[in-house]
Amino acid sequence: MPKGYHDRVAFVDLSTGRIWYESYGEAFWRRFLGGRALSAYLLLKHVPKGADPLGPENALIIAPGILTGTPISGSGRNTVAAKSPLTGGYGDAEAGGFFGAEMKNAGLDALVVLGQAEEPVYLHVEGGEVALHPASHLWGKDPLEVETLLKAAHGPSIRVAQIGIAGENRVLTANVIHDLAHFAGRGGLGAVMGTKRLKAVSARARKDTRPTYHDPALLSTLARRMAGERMERAAGLVTMGTVGTVKPFNLRGVLPSHNFLDGFLEGAEALDGTSLDALGIRIGRDTCYACAIRCKQVVRIEGTGKYDVRPEYGGPEYEGLGALGSTCGVTDPYAVTKANTLCNQYGLDVIGVGVTIATAMEAVEKGYLDDEGLGLRFGNGDALIAAIEKLARREGRLGELLALGSRRLSEAIGHPELAMQVKGQEVPMHDPRYKRALGVGYAVSPTGADHNHNLHDTAFAKEGKALKELRFYGEDFAPLPPEDLSEAKIRMLWTKTRERGFVNSLVMCDFVPWTPEEWQEAIYATTGWRLSPKEMLEVGERTLQLTRLFNLREGIGPEEDRLPERFFHPFRKGSPEAYLDREAFQEGVRTYWRLAGWEKGSVDPGRLRALGLEEFTQAY
């Protein structure tokens, strides 16, 4: 058995109740590591072409990585993957917290859920085994109550991944809740759990089911290194997390506002972390498994009545403040915090929900959509909250439309131009008119628009840590401004997206500032493998090629590698320099295709063979 692994993947068929386990061997694990690369492989193997994402043929995968559960900062993450009901293609998301580490240390390298149960069920992982339990008593209950009941049944130390009422109702922006306050947010994966009638997965680690490591002392050294250097390496995240970026983005005139029509919003500084602190809304910080950074927000609002929130469900990050706040034109921090907490409690992706509601707000203001008396207009915080309630419960025609996401909502009312989405997934809070290679990354992303496996141009505009680390992979990249879309910038993007695929297979947090050399150290300490920079990028490229194959097989071709028309026009209000040139963008996409071997509308079979993926040369 390879060090750092159990070589044990559990399969559960909910239609029959059958549970079995498969092993793959050391060579396999070295090629795929875990997380995203493993998930892409398993989905191609086990989801038939044309499967209904909300049908029994879809698979739900929970996959820790090789570093998940080790004692180093950033290792408390896992991938959740399935054929996305939001996009119809490959879908995955990561969650932090403690569940992924608990599942890995409970004796599994991954869990694959097939079929569909007749009645609600949950799964419990312990001792390297999976047990199937009835869950009718959990269906319809809030996550806090579900976790309390599961801890009463299996012990107070268990960790839980579950869906809220949005997942039960098959809302296409439903997420998977980890440990109440951490979320596998994108792609509608909570709806996949809901359609399988799988309410939750709980896990309990034991000493005898933890993997053995090649060099535990080196892992301990790395853990102490980050703990000792955290303020120097990650000072901004340690003190403020991501909520301190609202005001700077607004001052630059690039804060997504009014459904991306504007880059500046009067009063948006009220949503910044400094304002949340001054108002007493942000009461502390939380962390994930073994992590010294503590970047997660804890909030509480008491005494307001309608805006009161409890701290158990976590607090808003930048993406939530932007999507539910500025993108909807709402600047009331109490209303936005309440909206964020409702999303967390109901199991909803804050980006998908915020951008979908902003789409509806614009449609209502233009007379394209009946809001059923809700007052759904930009800036109306109470209407925002009411819309989330309707969306989660699929109440009325408006609730049904909102539950479908922005693309289907806008198509249903005959105005697809209003939806800020790529391949069906809503655009995050980083505008491609400002970060232009990131826009190319949105377009070519297998999951639809996503900022977490992408290049953020501003980090590479001057000499610094980001450029130094990208040069680790062998190319002498020079600083380039955010507006640059030259071939040199796209080569940066190609390298960065491969690196992100690798890191998302470890699975490691992007916010913990480890260097590539330290990732190498951590892998060696865990497994004894000395991965070269070339091998690291090959793991990442496997994620890109396999997910591209999956999408091509499902009819999502190169014509979907595009951005909404709105991004090729300047902001109504915002930075006049933020402008995306259409021809430069299209040339950037073509350059990325050439670098990836996708020029002919397919995946180059030679690339697949070079990556050891010969079995997929006829995948579509």
Coordinates of C-alpha atoms in Angstrom, one line a residue:
M1 CA 0.0 0.0 0.0
P2 CA 1.4 3.4 -0.9
K3 CA 2.3 5.7 2.0
G4 CA -0.3 8.4 2.6
Y5 CA -3.1 6.3 1.1
H6 CA -5.4 3.5 2.1
D7 CA -5.7 2.4 -1.6
R8 CA -9.4 2.1 -0.8
V9 CA -12.3 3.8 -2.8
A10 CA -15.8 3.0 -1.6
F11 CA -18.7 2.6 -4.0
V12 CA -22.3 2.8 -2.9
D13 CA -25.2 2.0 -5.1
L14 CA -28.2 3.6 -3.5
S15 CA -30.7 1.9 -5.9
T16 CA -29.7 -1.6 -4.6
G17 CA -28.0 -0.9 -1.3
R18 CA -24.8 -2.6 -2.5
I19 CA -21.5 -1.3 -1.1
W20 CA -18.1 -2.4 -2.4
Y21 CA -14.5 -1.2 -2.5
E22 CA -11.8 -0.9 -5.1
S23 CA -8.0 -0.5 -5.1
Y24 CA -5.8 1.0 -7.8
G25 CA -2.2 0.6 -6.9
E26 CA 0.7 3.0 -6.3
A27 CA 1.3 3.9 -10.0
F28 CA -2.3 5.1 -10.3
W29 CA -2.2 7.3 -7.2
R30 CA 1.0 8.9 -8.3
R31 CA -0.6 9.9 -11.7
F32 CA -3.8 11.2 -10.1
L33 CA -3.0 12.0 -6.4
G34 CA -6.7 12.6 -5.5
G35 CA -9.2 15.5 -5.5
R36 CA -9.9 16.9 -8.9
A37 CA -7.8 14.6 -11.0
L38 CA -9.3 11.5 -9.3
S39 CA -12.8 12.9 -9.6
A40 CA -12.5 13.6 -13.3
Y41 CA -11.2 10.1 -13.9
L42 CA -14.0 8.4 -11.9
L43 CA -16.7 10.5 -13.5
L44 CA -15.6 9.6 -17.0
K45 CA -15.5 5.9 -16.0
H46 CA -18.8 5.7 -14.1
V47 CA -21.2 8.3 -15.6
P48 CA -22.6 7.2 -19.0
K49 CA -22.8 9.6 -21.9
G50 CA -26.0 11.6 -21.8
A51 CA -26.9 10.7 -18.2
D52 CA -29.4 13.0 -16.6
P53 CA -27.6 15.0 -13.9
L54 CA -30.7 14.7 -11.7
G55 CA -31.1 11.0 -12.5
P56 CA -29.8 7.8 -11.0
E57 CA -27.1 7.3 -13.6
N58 CA -25.1 10.4 -12.3
A59 CA -22.4 9.8 -9.8
L60 CA -21.5 11.9 -6.7
I61 CA -17.9 11.8 -5.7
I62 CA -16.3 13.0 -2.5
A63 CA -12.5 12.9 -2.9
P64 CA -9.9 14.1 -0.5
G65 CA -6.4 14.6 -1.8
I66 CA -3.0 13.2 -1.0
L67 CA -2.4 15.9 1.6
T68 CA -5.9 16.0 3.0
G69 CA -5.7 15.2 6.7
T70 CA -2.0 15.7 7.1
P71 CA -1.0 18.1 10.0
I72 CA -0.1 21.0 7.7
S73 CA -2.0 24.2 7.2
G74 CA -4.3 24.2 4.2
S75 CA -4.8 20.4 4.1
G76 CA -8.4 20.3 5.4
R77 CA -10.0 20.3 1.9
N78 CA -11.8 17.8 -0.3
T79 CA -13.4 17.8 -3.8
V80 CA -17.1 17.1 -4.4
A81 CA -17.8 16.3 -8.1
A82 CA -20.7 15.1 -10.3
K83 CA -22.2 15.8 -13.7
S84 CA -23.4 19.3 -13.0
P85 CA -27.2 20.0 -13.2
L86 CA -26.4 23.6 -13.6
T87 CA -24.1 23.3 -16.7
G88 CA -24.8 19.7 -18.0
G89 CA -21.1 19.1 -18.0
Y90 CA -18.3 18.3 -15.6
G91 CA -18.9 19.9 -12.2
D92 CA -16.8 20.1 -9.1
A93 CA -16.2 22.3 -6.1
E94 CA -14.0 22.2 -3.0
A95 CA -14.8 22.7 0.6
G96 CA -12.6 23.4 3.6
G97 CA -13.4 22.7 7.2
F98 CA -12.9 19.3 8.8
F99 CA -15.0 16.8 7.0
G100 CA -12.5 15.9 4.3
A101 CA -9.7 15.2 6.8
E102 CA -12.1 13.2 8.9
M103 CA -13.2 11.0 6.0
K104 CA -9.6 10.4 4.9
N105 CA -8.5 9.5 8.4
A106 CA -11.6 7.3 8.7
G107 CA -10.1 5.0 6.1
L108 CA -11.2 6.1 2.6
D109 CA -9.4 7.8 -0.3
A110 CA -12.7 8.6 -2.0
L111 CA -16.4 7.8 -1.9
V112 CA -18.5 7.3 -5.1
V113 CA -22.3 7.3 -4.7
L114 CA -24.3 5.8 -7.5
G115 CA -28.0 5.2 -8.1
Q116 CA -31.0 6.7 -6.2
A117 CA -32.6 5.8 -2.9
E118 CA -36.3 5.3 -2.7
E119 CA -36.4 7.1 0.7
P120 CA -34.0 9.5 2.3
V121 CA -30.7 8.0 3.5
Y122 CA -27.3 9.0 5.0
L123 CA -23.9 7.3 4.9
H124 CA -21.6 6.9 7.8
V125 CA -17.8 6.2 7.3
E126 CA -15.8 4.6 10.1
G127 CA -13.1 2.0 10.3
G128 CA -12.6 2.1 6.5
E129 CA -16.2 0.9 6.0
V130 CA -19.4 2.7 4.8
A131 CA -22.7 2.0 6.3
L132 CA -26.1 3.0 4.9
H133 CA -28.8 4.4 7.3
P134 CA -32.4 5.7 6.9
A135 CA -32.7 9.5 7.0
S136 CA -36.4 10.3 6.8
H137 CA -36.1 11.8 10.3
L138 CA -33.4 14.2 9.0
W139 CA -35.2 15.3 5.8
G140 CA -36.4 18.9 5.9
K141 CA -34.4 19.8 9.0
D142 CA -31.9 22.6 9.3
P143 CA -28.2 21.6 9.1
L144 CA -27.5 22.4 12.8
E145 CA -30.3 20.0 13.9
V146 CA -29.1 17.4 11.5
E147 CA -25.5 17.6 12.8
T148 CA -26.8 17.4 16.4
L149 CA -28.8 14.2 15.6
L150 CA -25.9 12.5 13.8
K151 CA -23.5 13.3 16.6
A152 CA -26.0 11.8 19.1
A153 CA -26.1 8.6 16.9
H154 CA -22.4 8.3 16.1
G155 CA -20.4 10.3 18.7
P156 CA -19.6 13.9 19.2
S157 CA -16.3 13.8 17.3
I158 CA -17.9 13.0 13.9
R159 CA -17.8 15.4 11.0
V160 CA -20.7 15.9 8.6
A161 CA -21.2 16.9 4.9
Q162 CA -24.9 17.5 4.1
I163 CA -27.5 19.3 2.1
G164 CA -30.0 21.9 3.2
I165 CA -33.5 22.4 2.0
A166 CA -32.2 23.8 -1.3
G167 CA -30.6 20.5 -2.1
E168 CA -33.6 18.6 -1.1
N169 CA -35.7 20.8 -3.5
R170 CA -33.1 20.3 -6.3
V171 CA -32.3 23.9 -6.7
L172 CA -29.7 24.1 -9.4
T173 CA -27.4 26.4 -7.3
A174 CA -27.6 24.2 -4.2
N175 CA -24.3 23.4 -2.5
V176 CA -22.9 20.7 -0.1
I177 CA -22.5 22.0 3.4
H178 CA -19.4 20.8 5.4
D179 CA -19.3 21.3 9.1
L180 CA -22.1 23.9 9.0
A181 CA -19.9 26.8 7.8
H182 CA -17.8 25.5 4.9
F183 CA -19.3 24.8 1.4
A184 CA -18.6 23.0 -1.8
G185 CA -20.4 25.8 -3.5
R186 CA -20.4 25.7 -7.3
G187 CA -22.2 23.6 -9.9
G188 CA -25.4 22.6 -8.1
L189 CA -23.9 19.5 -6.5
G190 CA -26.3 19.8 -3.6
A191 CA -29.1 19.1 -6.1
V192 CA -27.4 15.9 -7.1
M193 CA -27.4 14.8 -3.5
G194 CA -31.0 15.8 -3.2
T195 CA -32.1 13.8 -6.2
K196 CA -30.3 10.8 -4.8
R197 CA -32.2 11.4 -1.6
L198 CA -28.8 11.4 0.2
K199 CA -29.2 13.8 3.1
A200 CA -25.7 13.6 4.6
V201 CA -22.4 11.8 4.9
S202 CA -20.8 11.6 8.3
A203 CA -17.3 10.3 9.1
R204 CA -15.4 9.4 12.3
A205 CA -11.6 8.9 12.3
R206 CA -9.8 6.4 14.5
K207 CA -6.2 6.0 15.3
D208 CA -6.1 2.6 13.5
T209 CA -7.5 4.0 10.2
R210 CA -5.2 7.0 9.7
P211 CA -2.8 6.6 6.8
T212 CA 0.9 6.1 7.5
Y213 CA 3.3 8.7 6.2
H214 CA 6.8 8.4 4.8
D215 CA 8.4 11.1 6.9
P216 CA 6.0 12.3 9.7
A217 CA 8.8 14.5 11.2
L218 CA 9.1 16.5 8.0
L219 CA 5.3 17.1 8.0
S220 CA 5.5 18.3 11.6
T221 CA 8.4 20.7 10.5
L222 CA 6.2 22.1 7.7
A223 CA 3.3 22.6 10.1
R224 CA 5.5 24.5 12.6
R225 CA 7.0 26.5 9.8
M226 CA 3.7 27.9 8.7
A227 CA 2.5 28.5 12.2
G228 CA 5.6 30.4 13.0
E229 CA 5.6 32.5 9.8
R230 CA 1.9 33.0 9.3
M231 CA 1.8 36.7 10.0
E232 CA 4.7 37.4 7.7
R233 CA 3.4 35.2 4.9
A234 CA -0.4 35.8 5.1
A235 CA -0.9 38.9 7.2
G236 CA -3.9 40.3 5.3
L237 CA -5.7 37.0 5.4
V238 CA -4.9 36.4 9.0
T239 CA -6.3 39.8 10.1
M240 CA -9.2 40.3 7.7
G241 CA -9.7 37.2 5.5
T242 CA -11.2 38.2 2.1
V243 CA -13.7 40.8 3.3
G244 CA -11.2 43.6 3.2
T245 CA -11.2 43.7 -0.6
V246 CA -14.6 45.3 -1.2
K247 CA -13.5 48.9 -0.7
P248 CA -10.3 48.7 -2.8
F249 CA -12.1 47.1 -5.7
N250 CA -14.8 49.8 -5.5
L251 CA -12.2 52.6 -5.4
R252 CA -10.6 51.1 -8.5
G253 CA -14.0 51.2 -10.2
V254 CA -14.0 47.4 -10.8
L255 CA -16.4 46.1 -8.1
P256 CA -19.2 44.1 -9.9
S257 CA -22.4 46.1 -9.3
H258 CA -25.9 46.1 -10.7
N259 CA -25.5 42.8 -12.5
F260 CA -22.1 43.8 -13.8
L261 CA -23.4 46.9 -15.5
D262 CA -21.3 49.0 -13.2
G263 CA -17.9 48.8 -11.5
F264 CA -18.6 51.4 -8.8
L265 CA -21.4 51.5 -6.3
E266 CA -22.0 54.4 -4.0
G267 CA -21.9 53.3 -0.4
A268 CA -20.3 49.9 -1.1
E269 CA -17.7 50.7 1.6
A270 CA -20.4 49.7 4.1
L271 CA -19.9 46.1 3.0
D272 CA -16.1 46.1 3.6
G273 CA -14.6 44.2 6.5
T274 CA -13.7 47.3 8.4
S275 CA -17.3 48.3 8.4
L276 CA -18.4 44.9 9.5
D277 CA -16.0 45.2 12.4
A278 CA -17.1 48.7 13.3
L279 CA -20.8 47.6 13.4
G280 CA -19.9 44.6 15.6
I281 CA -21.2 42.2 12.9
R282 CA -17.9 40.3 12.5
I283 CA -17.2 38.8 15.9
G284 CA -14.3 36.6 15.2
R285 CA -12.4 34.2 12.9
D286 CA -12.6 30.5 12.4
T287 CA -10.3 28.0 10.8
C288 CA -10.1 24.7 9.0
Y289 CA -8.4 21.4 10.0
A290 CA -4.8 22.0 11.1
C291 CA -4.7 25.5 9.7
A292 CA -2.8 28.4 11.3
I293 CA -4.3 31.1 9.1
R294 CA -7.8 31.4 10.5
C295 CA -9.3 33.3 7.6
K296 CA -12.9 32.3 8.0
Q297 CA -15.5 34.9 9.2
V298 CA -17.7 34.5 12.3
V299 CA -20.7 36.9 12.5
R300 CA -23.6 37.6 14.8
I301 CA -26.5 40.0 14.6
E302 CA -28.8 40.4 17.5
G303 CA -31.7 42.6 18.4
T304 CA -32.8 43.7 14.9
G305 CA -35.5 41.1 14.5
K306 CA -35.6 40.4 10.7
Y307 CA -31.8 40.6 10.3
D308 CA -30.7 38.5 13.3
V309 CA -28.2 35.8 12.4
R310 CA -26.5 33.1 14.5
P311 CA -22.7 32.4 14.2
E312 CA -22.9 28.7 13.5
Y313 CA -23.4 29.1 9.8
G314 CA -20.3 31.2 9.2
G315 CA -20.0 34.6 7.7
P316 CA -19.7 36.3 4.3
E317 CA -16.5 36.3 2.4
Y318 CA -15.7 38.7 -0.5
E319 CA -17.7 36.6 -3.0
G320 CA -20.8 36.7 -0.9
L321 CA -20.5 40.4 -0.2
G322 CA -20.1 41.1 -3.9
A323 CA -22.7 38.7 -5.2
L324 CA -25.4 39.3 -2.7
G325 CA -24.3 42.9 -2.1
S326 CA -22.9 45.1 -4.8
T327 CA -24.1 42.9 -7.7
C328 CA -27.6 43.3 -6.4
G329 CA -27.0 47.0 -5.6
V330 CA -27.5 46.3 -1.9
T331 CA -25.2 48.2 0.5
D332 CA -26.9 47.5 3.8
P333 CA -24.4 45.2 5.6
Y334 CA -27.2 43.8 7.9
A335 CA -29.3 42.7 4.9
V336 CA -26.3 41.3 3.0
T337 CA -25.1 39.4 6.1
K338 CA -28.6 38.0 6.6
A339 CA -28.8 37.0 3.0
N340 CA -25.4 35.3 3.2
T341 CA -26.5 33.4 6.3
L342 CA -29.7 32.2 4.7
C343 CA -27.7 30.9 1.7
N344 CA -25.4 29.0 4.1
Q345 CA -28.3 27.7 6.2
Y346 CA -30.3 26.5 3.2
G347 CA -27.3 25.2 1.3
L348 CA -27.0 27.6 -1.6
D349 CA -24.0 28.9 -3.6
V350 CA -23.8 32.6 -2.8
I351 CA -22.3 33.4 -6.2
G352 CA -24.9 31.5 -8.1
V353 CA -27.8 32.9 -6.0
G354 CA -26.5 36.5 -6.0
V355 CA -25.9 36.7 -9.7
T356 CA -29.3 35.0 -10.5
I357 CA -31.2 37.4 -8.3
A358 CA -29.3 40.3 -9.9
T359 CA -30.4 39.0 -13.3
A360 CA -34.0 38.9 -12.0
M361 CA -33.7 42.4 -10.6
E362 CA -32.5 43.8 -14.0
A363 CA -35.3 41.9 -15.7
V364 CA -37.9 43.3 -13.4
E365 CA -36.7 46.8 -13.8
K366 CA -36.8 46.4 -17.6
G367 CA -40.3 45.0 -17.5
Y368 CA -39.4 41.5 -18.6
L369 CA -40.3 39.7 -15.4
D370 CA -43.2 39.8 -12.9
D371 CA -41.8 39.8 -9.4
E372 CA -45.1 38.9 -7.8
G373 CA -45.1 42.0 -5.7
L374 CA -41.8 41.3 -4.1
G375 CA -40.2 44.7 -4.9
L376 CA -37.3 43.0 -6.6
R377 CA -35.2 46.0 -7.6
F378 CA -31.6 46.8 -7.3
G379 CA -30.8 48.1 -3.8
N380 CA -33.8 46.4 -2.1
G381 CA -32.2 44.3 0.7
D382 CA -35.6 43.0 2.0
A383 CA -36.6 41.8 -1.5
L384 CA -33.2 40.1 -1.8
I385 CA -33.9 38.2 1.4
A386 CA -37.4 37.3 0.3
A387 CA -36.1 36.1 -3.1
I388 CA -33.7 33.7 -1.4
E389 CA -36.6 32.3 0.7
K390 CA -38.6 31.7 -2.5
L391 CA -35.7 30.3 -4.4
A392 CA -34.8 27.8 -1.7
R393 CA -38.4 26.5 -1.4
R394 CA -39.2 26.9 -5.1
E395 CA -42.3 29.0 -4.2
G396 CA -44.4 30.4 -7.0
R397 CA -43.4 31.0 -10.5
L398 CA -40.7 33.4 -9.4
G399 CA -39.2 30.9 -7.0
E400 CA -39.2 28.2 -9.7
L401 CA -37.4 30.5 -12.1
L402 CA -34.8 31.6 -9.6
A403 CA -34.1 28.0 -8.6
L404 CA -33.0 27.3 -12.2
G405 CA -30.0 29.7 -12.2
S406 CA -29.4 32.8 -14.3
R407 CA -29.1 31.1 -17.7
R408 CA -32.4 29.2 -17.6
L409 CA -34.2 32.1 -15.9
S410 CA -33.1 34.6 -18.6
E411 CA -33.9 32.1 -21.4
A412 CA -37.3 31.4 -20.0
I413 CA -38.2 35.2 -20.2
G414 CA -36.7 35.6 -23.6
H415 CA -33.7 37.7 -22.6
P416 CA -30.6 35.5 -22.4
E417 CA -28.3 38.6 -22.6
L418 CA -29.1 39.4 -19.0
A419 CA -27.4 36.3 -17.5
M420 CA -23.8 36.8 -16.5
Q421 CA -22.7 33.2 -16.9
V422 CA -20.4 30.9 -18.7
K423 CA -21.6 27.4 -19.7
G424 CA -24.5 28.0 -17.3
Q425 CA -22.4 28.8 -14.2
E426 CA -22.6 32.4 -12.8
V427 CA -19.5 34.7 -13.1
P428 CA -17.7 35.3 -9.8
M429 CA -16.9 38.7 -8.4
H430 CA -13.8 39.4 -10.5
D431 CA -14.7 41.3 -13.7
P432 CA -12.9 40.2 -16.9
R433 CA -12.8 43.8 -18.1
Y434 CA -10.2 44.4 -15.4
K435 CA -8.5 40.9 -15.2
R436 CA -8.5 40.0 -18.8
A437 CA -6.6 36.7 -18.9
L438 CA -8.9 35.6 -16.1
G439 CA -11.7 36.2 -18.5
V440 CA -10.1 33.8 -21.0
G441 CA -9.8 31.4 -18.0
Y442 CA -13.5 31.8 -17.3
A443 CA -14.3 31.0 -21.0
V444 CA -12.2 27.8 -21.2
S445 CA -13.0 26.5 -17.7
P446 CA -14.6 23.1 -17.8
T447 CA -17.0 24.0 -15.0
G448 CA -18.1 27.4 -16.3
A449 CA -16.9 30.6 -14.9
D450 CA -14.6 30.0 -11.8
H451 CA -12.0 32.1 -10.2
N452 CA -10.4 29.3 -8.1
H453 CA -8.7 27.5 -10.9
N454 CA -7.6 30.5 -12.8
L455 CA -5.0 33.3 -13.2
H456 CA -5.6 36.6 -11.5
D457 CA -3.8 39.1 -13.7
T458 CA -3.1 41.6 -11.0
A459 CA -0.8 39.2 -9.1
F460 CA 1.5 39.0 -12.2
A461 CA 1.7 42.7 -13.0
K462 CA 5.0 43.2 -11.1
E463 CA 7.9 41.2 -9.7
G464 CA 6.9 39.3 -6.7
K465 CA 6.0 35.9 -5.1
A466 CA 3.4 34.9 -7.8
L467 CA 5.9 35.3 -10.7
K468 CA 8.7 33.7 -8.9
E469 CA 6.6 30.6 -8.1
L470 CA 5.3 30.4 -11.7
R471 CA 8.9 30.3 -13.0
F472 CA 9.4 27.2 -10.8
Y473 CA 7.9 25.3 -13.7
G474 CA 10.6 26.2 -16.2
E475 CA 9.5 29.3 -18.1
D476 CA 11.1 32.7 -17.5
F477 CA 7.8 34.7 -17.3
A478 CA 8.1 38.5 -17.1
P479 CA 5.6 40.9 -15.5
L480 CA 2.7 41.9 -17.6
P481 CA -0.1 44.4 -16.9
P482 CA -3.7 43.2 -16.2
E483 CA -4.9 44.4 -19.6
D484 CA -2.3 42.4 -21.5
L485 CA -3.7 39.5 -23.6
S486 CA -0.5 38.6 -25.5
E487 CA 0.6 35.1 -26.1
A488 CA 3.0 35.5 -23.2
K489 CA 0.1 36.2 -20.9
I490 CA -1.9 33.2 -22.2
R491 CA 1.2 31.0 -21.6
M492 CA 1.0 32.2 -18.0
L493 CA -2.6 31.2 -17.9
W494 CA -1.9 27.8 -19.4
T495 CA 0.8 27.2 -16.7
K496 CA -1.3 28.5 -13.9
T497 CA -4.4 26.5 -14.8
R498 CA -2.3 23.3 -14.9
E499 CA -0.8 24.3 -11.5
R500 CA -4.3 24.9 -10.1
G501 CA -5.4 21.4 -11.3
F502 CA -2.4 20.0 -9.5
V503 CA -3.1 21.9 -6.3
N504 CA -6.8 20.9 -6.5
S505 CA -5.7 17.3 -6.6
L506 CA -3.5 17.6 -3.5
V507 CA -6.1 19.0 -2.2
M508 CA -4.7 22.2 -0.8
C509 CA -6.1 25.7 0.1
D510 CA -4.9 28.5 -2.2
F511 CA -5.0 31.0 0.6
V512 CA -2.2 29.3 2.6
P513 CA 1.0 30.6 1.0
W514 CA 3.0 27.5 0.6
T515 CA 5.6 27.6 -2.2
P516 CA 5.9 24.9 -5.0
E517 CA 9.0 23.7 -3.3
E518 CA 7.1 23.2 -0.1
W519 CA 4.4 21.3 -1.9
Q520 CA 7.2 19.0 -3.1
E521 CA 8.4 18.6 0.4
A522 CA 4.9 17.8 1.7
I523 CA 4.3 15.2 -1.0
Y524 CA 7.7 13.6 -0.3
A525 CA 7.0 13.5 3.5
T526 CA 3.6 11.9 2.9
T527 CA 4.4 9.4 0.1
G528 CA 8.2 9.2 -0.4
W529 CA 7.7 10.4 -4.0
R530 CA 10.0 13.1 -5.5
L531 CA 7.6 14.7 -8.0
S532 CA 9.4 16.9 -10.5
P533 CA 7.9 20.2 -11.7
K534 CA 7.0 18.5 -14.9
E535 CA 5.1 15.7 -13.1
M536 CA 3.3 18.3 -11.0
L537 CA 2.0 20.1 -14.1
E538 CA 1.1 16.8 -15.7
V539 CA -1.2 16.0 -12.9
G540 CA -2.8 19.3 -13.4
E541 CA -3.0 18.8 -17.2
R542 CA -4.8 15.5 -16.6
T543 CA -7.6 17.4 -14.9
L544 CA -7.9 19.8 -17.9
Q545 CA -7.9 17.1 -20.5
L546 CA -10.2 14.7 -18.7
T547 CA -12.8 17.4 -17.9
R548 CA -12.6 18.7 -21.5
L549 CA -13.3 15.2 -22.7
F550 CA -16.2 14.9 -20.4
N551 CA -17.8 18.1 -21.7
L552 CA -17.2 17.2 -25.3
R553 CA -18.9 13.9 -24.7
E554 CA -21.9 15.7 -23.3
G555 CA -22.2 18.1 -26.2
I556 CA -20.4 21.1 -24.7
G557 CA -18.0 22.1 -27.5
P558 CA -15.6 25.0 -28.2
E559 CA -18.5 27.3 -29.1
E560 CA -19.2 27.5 -25.4
D561 CA -15.8 28.9 -24.6
R562 CA -17.2 32.5 -24.6
L563 CA -18.2 35.4 -22.3
P564 CA -21.5 37.3 -22.1
E565 CA -21.7 40.2 -24.5
R566 CA -21.8 42.7 -21.6
F567 CA -18.1 42.2 -20.9
F568 CA -17.1 43.6 -24.2
H569 CA -18.6 47.0 -23.3
P570 CA -17.4 49.5 -20.7
F571 CA -19.0 50.0 -17.3
R572 CA -21.8 52.5 -17.2
K573 CA -20.1 53.7 -14.0
G574 CA -16.6 52.6 -13.0
S575 CA -13.1 52.5 -14.3
P576 CA -13.0 53.8 -17.9
E577 CA -9.8 51.8 -18.5
A578 CA -11.6 48.5 -17.7
Y579 CA -12.5 47.3 -21.2
L580 CA -12.2 43.9 -22.8
D581 CA -11.3 43.9 -26.5
R582 CA -13.3 41.3 -28.4
E583 CA -10.7 40.3 -30.9
A584 CA -7.9 40.2 -28.3
F585 CA -10.1 38.0 -26.2
Q586 CA -10.9 35.6 -29.0
E587 CA -7.3 35.4 -30.0
G588 CA -6.5 34.6 -26.4
V589 CA -9.0 31.7 -26.4
R590 CA -7.5 30.4 -29.7
T591 CA -4.0 30.6 -28.2
Y592 CA -5.1 28.6 -25.1
W593 CA -6.7 26.0 -27.3
R594 CA -3.4 25.6 -29.2
L595 CA -1.4 25.3 -26.0
A596 CA -3.9 22.7 -24.7
G597 CA -4.1 20.7 -27.9
W598 CA -7.8 21.7 -28.4
E599 CA -7.4 23.5 -31.8
K600 CA -9.5 21.1 -33.8
G601 CA -12.5 21.1 -31.5
S602 CA -11.3 18.0 -29.8
V603 CA -8.6 16.7 -27.5
D604 CA -5.3 15.7 -29.2
P605 CA -5.0 11.9 -28.8
G606 CA -1.2 12.4 -28.6
R607 CA -1.6 14.5 -25.5
L608 CA -3.7 11.9 -23.9
R609 CA -1.2 9.1 -24.6
A610 CA 1.7 11.3 -23.3
L611 CA -0.3 11.7 -20.0
G612 CA -1.0 8.0 -19.7
L613 CA -4.7 8.5 -20.6
E614 CA -4.8 6.1 -23.6
E615 CA -8.0 4.5 -22.3
F616 CA -9.9 7.7 -23.0
T617 CA -8.8 8.3 -26.6
Q618 CA -12.3 7.1 -27.7
A619 CA -14.1 8.8 -24.9
Y620 CA -16.5 10.6 -27.2

